[in-house]
Amino acid sequence: MAPNNLKPTGTLFENDEDVPAENIPVTEYKKTVKSHLSWPMIIVYAYFHIVAVYGIYLIFTSAKILTSLSVVVLYELGILGITAGVHRLWAHRAYKAKWQLRLLLTILQTLAFQDPIIDWARDHRVHHKFNETDADPYNARRGFFFSHIGWMFFRKHPEVKAKGKGIDFSDLYADPFLRYQKKYYYYLMTIVCFVLPTYMPMYLWNETFYNSFTINILRYILTLNSTLAVNSVAHRWGSKPYDKSLNPSENLTMSLLTLGEGWHNYHHAFPWDYKTAELGKYSTNLTTAFIDLMAKIGWAYDLKSTSDEMIKKRVQRTGDGSHELWGWGDKDQSKEEMNEAVIKHAKEQ
């Protein structure tokens, strides 16, 4: 697709239709458009990354083992708040959740400190609707660094705001948990993301403040960069079995780091699928396992998925030919392969 094509390039939900954003006046991107850097953001995140590197050193030299383990636990919980919460539930409406689960996921997303849910979901809907155009908040066509973290340091391109006006966000503002989180976000984020994770190791197993604070910053930076890498790494490296016209790709490493968000070619082809992947394989998609568990206890419901027939048609129509078989009897296995296979020690009929 052309980088300045500002027609909608993707769908958001199962019943998504063309949006009025198509009719919003478009300002073509020009090199003369000045990019405004946010130096306070650059300084803050440069500091965070320096502290995080030192946190790695402290883990191997002076931190208690429980402090190191807490990094893993809080990392996974924060990622879950992003994947099961703001991404699959609120940004894509791939399933519905009762208030207990919505409250839990709101807390976990706050732990991850990646802006209020309303803002995160708003940007992500625009990203999918106008993928890799000037209206995409983290447009991968502007380079790897920009799509990873650079977009956080610049003011939004005018088209991001213009096209965003044509997308419906009323469901986000209708959720009282999201309104409350947005209203008191910086108070809640400071407590949930920094104060409590720093205080708990000091109180529970006598960790030093210095170690606890520094290693919690490491935990935050790991969570942040893993999430951001879906926009950069998974838009650059991997196969495209579902739609070769899309840069988002299937990336196993990213799926392992983000509890299942690396199956990105599938996700951009079928963004309403709560699994964000064709197969519900829990080992590389723990978020799906979590949502399925929540459905079993009655906290999640109306889980949307994509039919095998729809997937097959999309693979044949737009895939790059890399769609894999899971094994014998896979729906995509040809009759020729089955007829010519060598079967040893076959059981007599």
Tab-separated table of C-alpha atoms in Angstrom:
chain	number	residue	atom	x	y	z
A	1	MET	CA	0.000	0.000	0.000
A	2	ALA	CA	1.202	3.518	-0.641
A	3	PRO	CA	2.491	5.204	2.531
A	4	ASN	CA	0.218	8.216	2.081
A	5	ASN	CA	-2.921	6.271	1.222
A	6	LEU	CA	-5.239	7.480	3.941
A	7	LYS	CA	-8.233	5.331	3.100
A	8	PRO	CA	-9.045	2.784	5.802
A	9	THR	CA	-6.620	-0.135	5.466
A	10	GLY	CA	-8.088	-2.535	7.991
A	11	THR	CA	-11.066	-3.433	10.148
A	12	LEU	CA	-11.357	-3.166	13.907
A	13	PHE	CA	-14.194	-5.419	14.986
A	14	GLU	CA	-16.185	-8.379	13.721
A	15	ASN	CA	-18.964	-6.122	12.416
A	16	ASP	CA	-16.769	-3.169	11.449
A	17	GLU	CA	-17.765	-1.127	8.422
A	18	ASP	CA	-16.250	1.763	6.498
A	19	VAL	CA	-16.077	4.707	8.839
A	20	PRO	CA	-16.873	8.374	8.228
A	21	ALA	CA	-13.142	9.064	8.609
A	22	GLU	CA	-12.939	8.455	4.879
A	23	ASN	CA	-14.674	11.772	4.317
A	24	ILE	CA	-12.459	13.798	6.629
A	25	PRO	CA	-10.223	16.216	4.677
A	26	VAL	CA	-6.739	14.794	4.242
A	27	THR	CA	-3.535	16.780	4.545
A	28	GLU	CA	-0.873	14.986	2.534
A	29	TYR	CA	2.374	14.458	4.406
A	30	LYS	CA	5.184	16.740	3.303
A	31	LYS	CA	8.810	16.741	4.329
A	32	THR	CA	8.372	20.378	5.294
A	33	VAL	CA	6.030	19.357	8.109
A	34	LYS	CA	8.009	20.022	11.259
A	35	SER	CA	8.277	17.194	13.771
A	36	HIS	CA	8.094	18.512	17.324
A	37	LEU	CA	10.223	16.573	19.788
A	38	SER	CA	9.153	16.213	23.408
A	39	TRP	CA	12.443	16.655	25.241
A	40	PRO	CA	10.979	15.999	28.705
A	41	MET	CA	9.808	12.579	27.470
A	42	ILE	CA	13.199	11.853	25.920
A	43	ILE	CA	15.018	12.747	29.151
A	44	VAL	CA	12.651	10.728	31.358
A	45	TYR	CA	12.857	7.593	29.235
A	46	ALA	CA	16.601	7.900	28.757
A	47	TYR	CA	16.864	7.956	32.561
A	48	PHE	CA	14.539	4.956	32.898
A	49	HIS	CA	16.605	2.914	30.440
A	50	ILE	CA	19.902	3.774	32.147
A	51	VAL	CA	18.460	2.783	35.526
A	52	ALA	CA	17.092	-0.435	33.990
A	53	VAL	CA	20.541	-1.439	32.735
A	54	TYR	CA	21.932	-0.903	36.234
A	55	GLY	CA	19.027	-2.969	37.570
A	56	ILE	CA	20.324	-5.952	35.580
A	57	TYR	CA	23.671	-5.549	37.342
A	58	LEU	CA	21.990	-5.439	40.766
A	59	ILE	CA	20.058	-8.645	40.062
A	60	PHE	CA	23.345	-10.534	39.701
A	61	THR	CA	25.244	-8.799	42.501
A	62	SER	CA	23.120	-7.746	45.476
A	63	ALA	CA	19.369	-8.241	44.999
A	64	LYS	CA	17.567	-11.020	46.839
A	65	ILE	CA	16.286	-13.926	44.758
A	66	LEU	CA	12.685	-13.084	45.671
A	67	THR	CA	13.178	-9.601	44.246
A	68	SER	CA	14.329	-11.085	40.956
A	69	LEU	CA	11.376	-13.464	40.919
A	70	SER	CA	9.003	-10.580	41.598
A	71	VAL	CA	10.232	-8.959	38.382
A	72	VAL	CA	9.064	-11.996	36.415
A	73	VAL	CA	5.683	-12.133	38.157
A	74	LEU	CA	4.946	-8.413	37.806
A	75	TYR	CA	6.194	-8.442	34.210
A	76	GLU	CA	3.735	-11.194	33.303
A	77	LEU	CA	0.874	-9.462	35.127
A	78	GLY	CA	1.592	-6.144	33.417
A	79	ILE	CA	1.764	-7.810	30.006
A	80	LEU	CA	-1.552	-9.528	30.739
A	81	GLY	CA	-3.121	-6.159	31.494
A	82	ILE	CA	-2.052	-5.053	28.017
A	83	THR	CA	-2.852	-8.202	26.042
A	84	ALA	CA	-6.048	-9.520	27.625
A	85	GLY	CA	-7.146	-6.082	28.767
A	86	VAL	CA	-6.569	-2.950	26.749
A	87	HIS	CA	-5.740	-4.830	23.536
A	88	ARG	CA	-8.133	-7.742	23.068
A	89	LEU	CA	-10.971	-6.604	25.340
A	90	TRP	CA	-11.119	-2.829	24.937
A	91	ALA	CA	-9.325	-1.970	21.682
A	92	HIS	CA	-10.817	-4.796	19.599
A	93	ARG	CA	-13.875	-5.873	21.603
A	94	ALA	CA	-12.852	-9.483	20.853
A	95	TYR	CA	-14.749	-10.650	23.928
A	96	LYS	CA	-16.817	-9.225	26.763
A	97	ALA	CA	-16.047	-9.203	30.470
A	98	LYS	CA	-17.974	-8.871	33.693
A	99	TRP	CA	-17.075	-6.107	36.123
A	100	GLN	CA	-14.773	-8.314	38.202
A	101	LEU	CA	-12.513	-9.056	35.230
A	102	ARG	CA	-12.701	-5.499	33.911
A	103	LEU	CA	-11.577	-4.196	37.305
A	104	LEU	CA	-8.713	-6.702	37.494
A	105	LEU	CA	-7.508	-5.894	33.974
A	106	THR	CA	-7.747	-2.156	34.644
A	107	ILE	CA	-5.424	-2.578	37.635
A	108	LEU	CA	-2.993	-4.749	35.667
A	109	GLN	CA	-2.934	-2.307	32.750
A	110	THR	CA	-2.180	0.497	35.209
A	111	LEU	CA	0.719	-1.607	36.516
A	112	ALA	CA	2.164	-1.607	32.976
A	113	PHE	CA	2.101	2.249	32.777
A	114	GLN	CA	1.366	2.719	29.076
A	115	ASP	CA	-1.158	5.568	29.235
A	116	PRO	CA	-4.820	5.318	30.247
A	117	ILE	CA	-6.802	2.517	28.631
A	118	ILE	CA	-8.981	4.986	26.720
A	119	ASP	CA	-5.936	6.652	25.139
A	120	TRP	CA	-4.148	3.349	24.415
A	121	ALA	CA	-7.233	1.785	22.798
A	122	ARG	CA	-7.959	4.955	20.824
A	123	ASP	CA	-4.474	5.004	19.274
A	124	HIS	CA	-4.615	1.287	18.597
A	125	ARG	CA	-7.924	1.475	16.759
A	126	VAL	CA	-6.511	4.216	14.541
A	127	HIS	CA	-3.377	2.089	14.016
A	128	HIS	CA	-5.448	-0.818	12.699
A	129	LYS	CA	-7.855	1.282	10.662
A	130	PHE	CA	-5.074	3.188	8.889
A	131	ASN	CA	-2.185	0.746	9.262
A	132	GLU	CA	1.200	2.130	8.146
A	133	THR	CA	-0.113	5.398	6.758
A	134	ASP	CA	0.455	8.891	8.128
A	135	ALA	CA	-2.690	8.374	10.202
A	136	ASP	CA	-1.057	5.434	12.015
A	137	PRO	CA	0.268	6.685	15.397
A	138	TYR	CA	3.216	4.259	15.239
A	139	ASN	CA	3.655	4.048	11.485
A	140	ALA	CA	6.317	1.405	10.747
A	141	ARG	CA	7.079	3.076	7.414
A	142	ARG	CA	8.746	5.887	9.351
A	143	GLY	CA	11.460	3.504	10.478
A	144	PHE	CA	12.170	0.870	13.082
A	145	PHE	CA	13.051	3.293	15.877
A	146	PHE	CA	9.971	5.435	15.300
A	147	SER	CA	7.586	2.470	15.323
A	148	HIS	CA	9.251	1.061	18.436
A	149	ILE	CA	9.568	4.032	20.774
A	150	GLY	CA	10.251	7.162	18.717
A	151	TRP	CA	6.543	7.850	18.224
A	152	MET	CA	6.310	8.548	21.949
A	153	PHE	CA	8.791	11.425	21.592
A	154	PHE	CA	7.006	13.306	18.799
A	155	ARG	CA	3.743	15.143	18.588
A	156	LYS	CA	1.152	13.162	16.681
A	157	HIS	CA	1.041	13.621	12.922
A	158	PRO	CA	-1.959	15.823	11.975
A	159	GLU	CA	-3.569	12.887	10.161
A	160	VAL	CA	-3.601	10.779	13.333
A	161	LYS	CA	-5.854	13.320	14.993
A	162	ALA	CA	-7.911	14.006	11.874
A	163	LYS	CA	-8.662	10.381	11.077
A	164	GLY	CA	-9.142	9.501	14.721
A	165	LYS	CA	-12.187	11.769	14.798
A	166	GLY	CA	-13.994	9.370	12.487
A	167	ILE	CA	-13.673	6.324	14.744
A	168	ASP	CA	-16.213	5.573	17.455
A	169	PHE	CA	-14.794	5.484	20.994
A	170	SER	CA	-18.102	5.863	22.826
A	171	ASP	CA	-17.902	2.328	24.230
A	172	LEU	CA	-14.647	3.208	25.995
A	173	TYR	CA	-16.098	6.287	27.675
A	174	ALA	CA	-19.182	4.286	28.645
A	175	ASP	CA	-17.106	2.077	30.950
A	176	PRO	CA	-16.968	3.652	34.451
A	177	PHE	CA	-13.678	1.897	35.272
A	178	LEU	CA	-12.027	3.484	32.241
A	179	ARG	CA	-13.400	6.937	32.996
A	180	TYR	CA	-12.179	6.726	36.583
A	181	GLN	CA	-8.758	5.460	35.532
A	182	LYS	CA	-8.328	8.265	32.993
A	183	LYS	CA	-9.457	10.954	35.459
A	184	TYR	CA	-7.044	9.875	38.199
A	185	TYR	CA	-4.475	8.163	36.003
A	186	TYR	CA	-1.237	9.697	37.259
A	187	TYR	CA	-2.159	9.146	40.900
A	188	LEU	CA	-3.182	5.544	40.252
A	189	MET	CA	-0.207	4.817	37.995
A	190	THR	CA	2.296	6.199	40.509
A	191	ILE	CA	0.901	3.988	43.263
A	192	VAL	CA	0.314	0.796	41.251
A	193	CYS	CA	3.354	0.900	38.957
A	194	PHE	CA	6.019	2.409	41.222
A	195	VAL	CA	5.127	2.806	44.913
A	196	LEU	CA	3.652	-0.628	45.683
A	197	PRO	CA	6.148	-2.702	43.616
A	198	THR	CA	8.998	-0.825	45.321
A	199	TYR	CA	7.572	-1.052	48.844
A	200	MET	CA	6.464	-4.695	48.807
A	201	PRO	CA	9.954	-6.297	48.527
A	202	MET	CA	11.190	-3.975	51.297
A	203	TYR	CA	8.300	-4.938	53.586
A	204	LEU	CA	7.955	-8.641	52.766
A	205	TRP	CA	11.581	-9.812	52.549
A	206	ASN	CA	13.697	-6.851	53.697
A	207	GLU	CA	15.039	-5.804	50.311
A	208	THR	CA	16.877	-2.481	50.247
A	209	PHE	CA	15.104	0.566	48.847
A	210	TYR	CA	17.900	1.059	46.324
A	211	ASN	CA	17.612	-2.458	44.934
A	212	SER	CA	13.834	-2.539	45.036
A	213	PHE	CA	13.383	0.800	43.275
A	214	THR	CA	16.005	0.151	40.602
A	215	ILE	CA	14.843	-3.368	39.773
A	216	ASN	CA	11.221	-2.226	39.588
A	217	ILE	CA	12.289	0.304	36.959
A	218	LEU	CA	13.894	-2.613	35.098
A	219	ARG	CA	10.603	-4.499	35.292
A	220	TYR	CA	8.717	-1.531	33.872
A	221	ILE	CA	11.165	-1.016	31.004
A	222	LEU	CA	11.069	-4.713	30.085
A	223	THR	CA	7.263	-4.622	29.994
A	224	LEU	CA	7.260	-1.436	27.932
A	225	ASN	CA	9.793	-2.587	25.338
A	226	SER	CA	8.202	-5.996	24.912
A	227	THR	CA	4.886	-4.333	24.139
A	228	LEU	CA	6.456	-1.754	21.836
A	229	ALA	CA	8.369	-4.448	19.950
A	230	VAL	CA	5.091	-5.779	18.578
A	231	ASN	CA	4.830	-2.513	16.617
A	232	SER	CA	8.437	-2.649	15.416
A	233	VAL	CA	9.845	-6.190	15.361
A	234	ALA	CA	6.582	-7.917	14.410
A	235	HIS	CA	6.048	-5.373	11.624
A	236	ARG	CA	9.422	-6.211	10.092
A	237	TRP	CA	10.442	-9.850	10.588
A	238	GLY	CA	8.413	-13.013	10.106
A	239	SER	CA	6.141	-14.844	7.679
A	240	LYS	CA	2.853	-13.616	6.235
A	241	PRO	CA	0.692	-16.690	5.697
A	242	TYR	CA	-2.596	-14.799	5.899
A	243	ASP	CA	-1.957	-11.561	4.004
A	244	LYS	CA	1.306	-10.848	2.199
A	245	SER	CA	0.241	-7.248	1.509
A	246	LEU	CA	0.522	-6.470	5.230
A	247	ASN	CA	3.867	-5.808	6.912
A	248	PRO	CA	2.705	-7.281	10.258
A	249	SER	CA	4.208	-10.775	10.453
A	250	GLU	CA	4.103	-14.019	12.423
A	251	ASN	CA	6.910	-13.855	14.993
A	252	LEU	CA	7.335	-16.640	17.562
A	253	THR	CA	9.827	-14.718	19.711
A	254	MET	CA	7.415	-11.831	20.139
A	255	SER	CA	4.619	-14.242	21.028
A	256	LEU	CA	6.715	-15.743	23.806
A	257	LEU	CA	7.647	-12.318	25.182
A	258	THR	CA	4.125	-10.913	25.031
A	259	LEU	CA	2.030	-13.959	25.951
A	260	GLY	CA	0.713	-14.452	22.435
A	261	GLU	CA	0.752	-11.092	20.642
A	262	GLY	CA	3.378	-12.043	18.053
A	263	TRP	CA	1.016	-13.779	15.622
A	264	HIS	CA	0.672	-10.388	14.054
A	265	ASN	CA	-0.137	-11.181	10.432
A	266	TYR	CA	-3.138	-13.180	11.606
A	267	HIS	CA	-4.116	-10.457	14.052
A	268	HIS	CA	-4.167	-7.732	11.403
A	269	ALA	CA	-6.120	-10.019	9.086
A	270	PHE	CA	-8.662	-10.946	11.782
A	271	PRO	CA	-8.386	-8.344	14.587
A	272	TRP	CA	-11.679	-9.377	16.208
A	273	ASP	CA	-10.425	-12.903	17.037
A	274	TYR	CA	-9.894	-13.140	20.802
A	275	LYS	CA	-7.040	-15.639	20.267
A	276	THR	CA	-5.111	-13.286	17.910
A	277	ALA	CA	-3.907	-16.524	16.310
A	278	GLU	CA	-5.299	-19.360	14.224
A	279	LEU	CA	-4.574	-22.079	16.749
A	280	GLY	CA	-5.376	-21.863	20.440
A	281	LYS	CA	-1.962	-23.178	21.443
A	282	TYR	CA	-1.509	-22.121	25.060
A	283	SER	CA	2.277	-22.604	25.161
A	284	THR	CA	2.778	-19.654	22.813
A	285	ASN	CA	-0.400	-17.761	23.677
A	286	LEU	CA	-0.909	-17.636	27.436
A	287	THR	CA	-3.290	-14.713	27.072
A	288	THR	CA	-5.735	-16.988	25.266
A	289	ALA	CA	-5.384	-19.521	28.089
A	290	PHE	CA	-6.181	-16.764	30.593
A	291	ILE	CA	-9.266	-15.610	28.680
A	292	ASP	CA	-10.480	-19.205	28.324
A	293	LEU	CA	-10.034	-19.665	32.081
A	294	MET	CA	-11.997	-16.488	32.751
A	295	ALA	CA	-14.747	-17.797	30.464
A	296	LYS	CA	-14.899	-21.052	32.449
A	297	ILE	CA	-15.486	-19.193	35.710
A	298	GLY	CA	-18.026	-16.903	34.060
A	299	TRP	CA	-16.053	-13.650	34.036
A	300	ALA	CA	-15.525	-13.568	30.239
A	301	TYR	CA	-18.130	-14.291	27.595
A	302	ASP	CA	-19.000	-13.761	23.905
A	303	LEU	CA	-15.507	-14.825	22.834
A	304	LYS	CA	-15.250	-14.084	19.103
A	305	SER	CA	-13.203	-16.273	16.780
A	306	THR	CA	-12.701	-16.828	13.051
A	307	SER	CA	-14.105	-19.833	11.210
A	308	ASP	CA	-11.764	-22.345	9.569
A	309	GLU	CA	-13.419	-21.676	6.231
A	310	MET	CA	-12.809	-17.925	6.454
A	311	ILE	CA	-9.161	-18.510	7.366
A	312	LYS	CA	-8.708	-20.950	4.482
A	313	LYS	CA	-10.154	-18.495	1.970
A	314	ARG	CA	-7.934	-15.673	3.233
A	315	VAL	CA	-4.806	-17.860	3.130
A	316	GLN	CA	-5.506	-18.937	-0.446
A	317	ARG	CA	-6.411	-15.440	-1.595
A	318	THR	CA	-3.747	-13.261	0.021
A	319	GLY	CA	-1.239	-15.486	1.867
A	320	ASP	CA	2.463	-15.708	0.997
A	321	GLY	CA	2.440	-19.515	0.822
A	322	SER	CA	4.082	-20.026	4.216
A	323	HIS	CA	0.949	-21.275	5.975
A	324	GLU	CA	2.102	-24.317	7.916
A	325	LEU	CA	0.553	-27.670	8.703
A	326	TRP	CA	0.251	-28.713	12.313
A	327	GLY	CA	0.584	-32.376	11.341
A	328	TRP	CA	-1.247	-35.297	9.751
A	329	GLY	CA	-4.848	-34.502	8.943
A	330	ASP	CA	-4.449	-30.727	9.020
A	331	LYS	CA	-7.237	-29.073	7.048
A	332	ASP	CA	-4.654	-27.618	4.636
A	333	GLN	CA	-2.886	-30.911	3.961
A	334	SER	CA	-3.336	-31.910	0.311
A	335	LYS	CA	-4.697	-35.290	-0.785
A	336	GLU	CA	-1.504	-35.817	-2.784
A	337	GLU	CA	0.611	-35.514	0.350
A	338	MET	CA	-1.607	-37.974	2.190
A	339	ASN	CA	-1.702	-40.488	-0.680
A	340	GLU	CA	2.067	-40.454	-1.243
A	341	ALA	CA	3.069	-40.560	2.419
A	342	VAL	CA	5.039	-43.613	3.570
A	343	ILE	CA	3.380	-45.272	6.573
A	344	LYS	CA	5.559	-47.822	8.366
A	345	HIS	CA	4.237	-50.604	10.583
A	346	ALA	CA	0.730	-49.942	9.335
A	347	LYS	CA	-1.982	-51.746	11.230
A	348	GLU	CA	-3.669	-54.406	9.132
A	349	GLN	CA	-7.326	-53.772	8.431
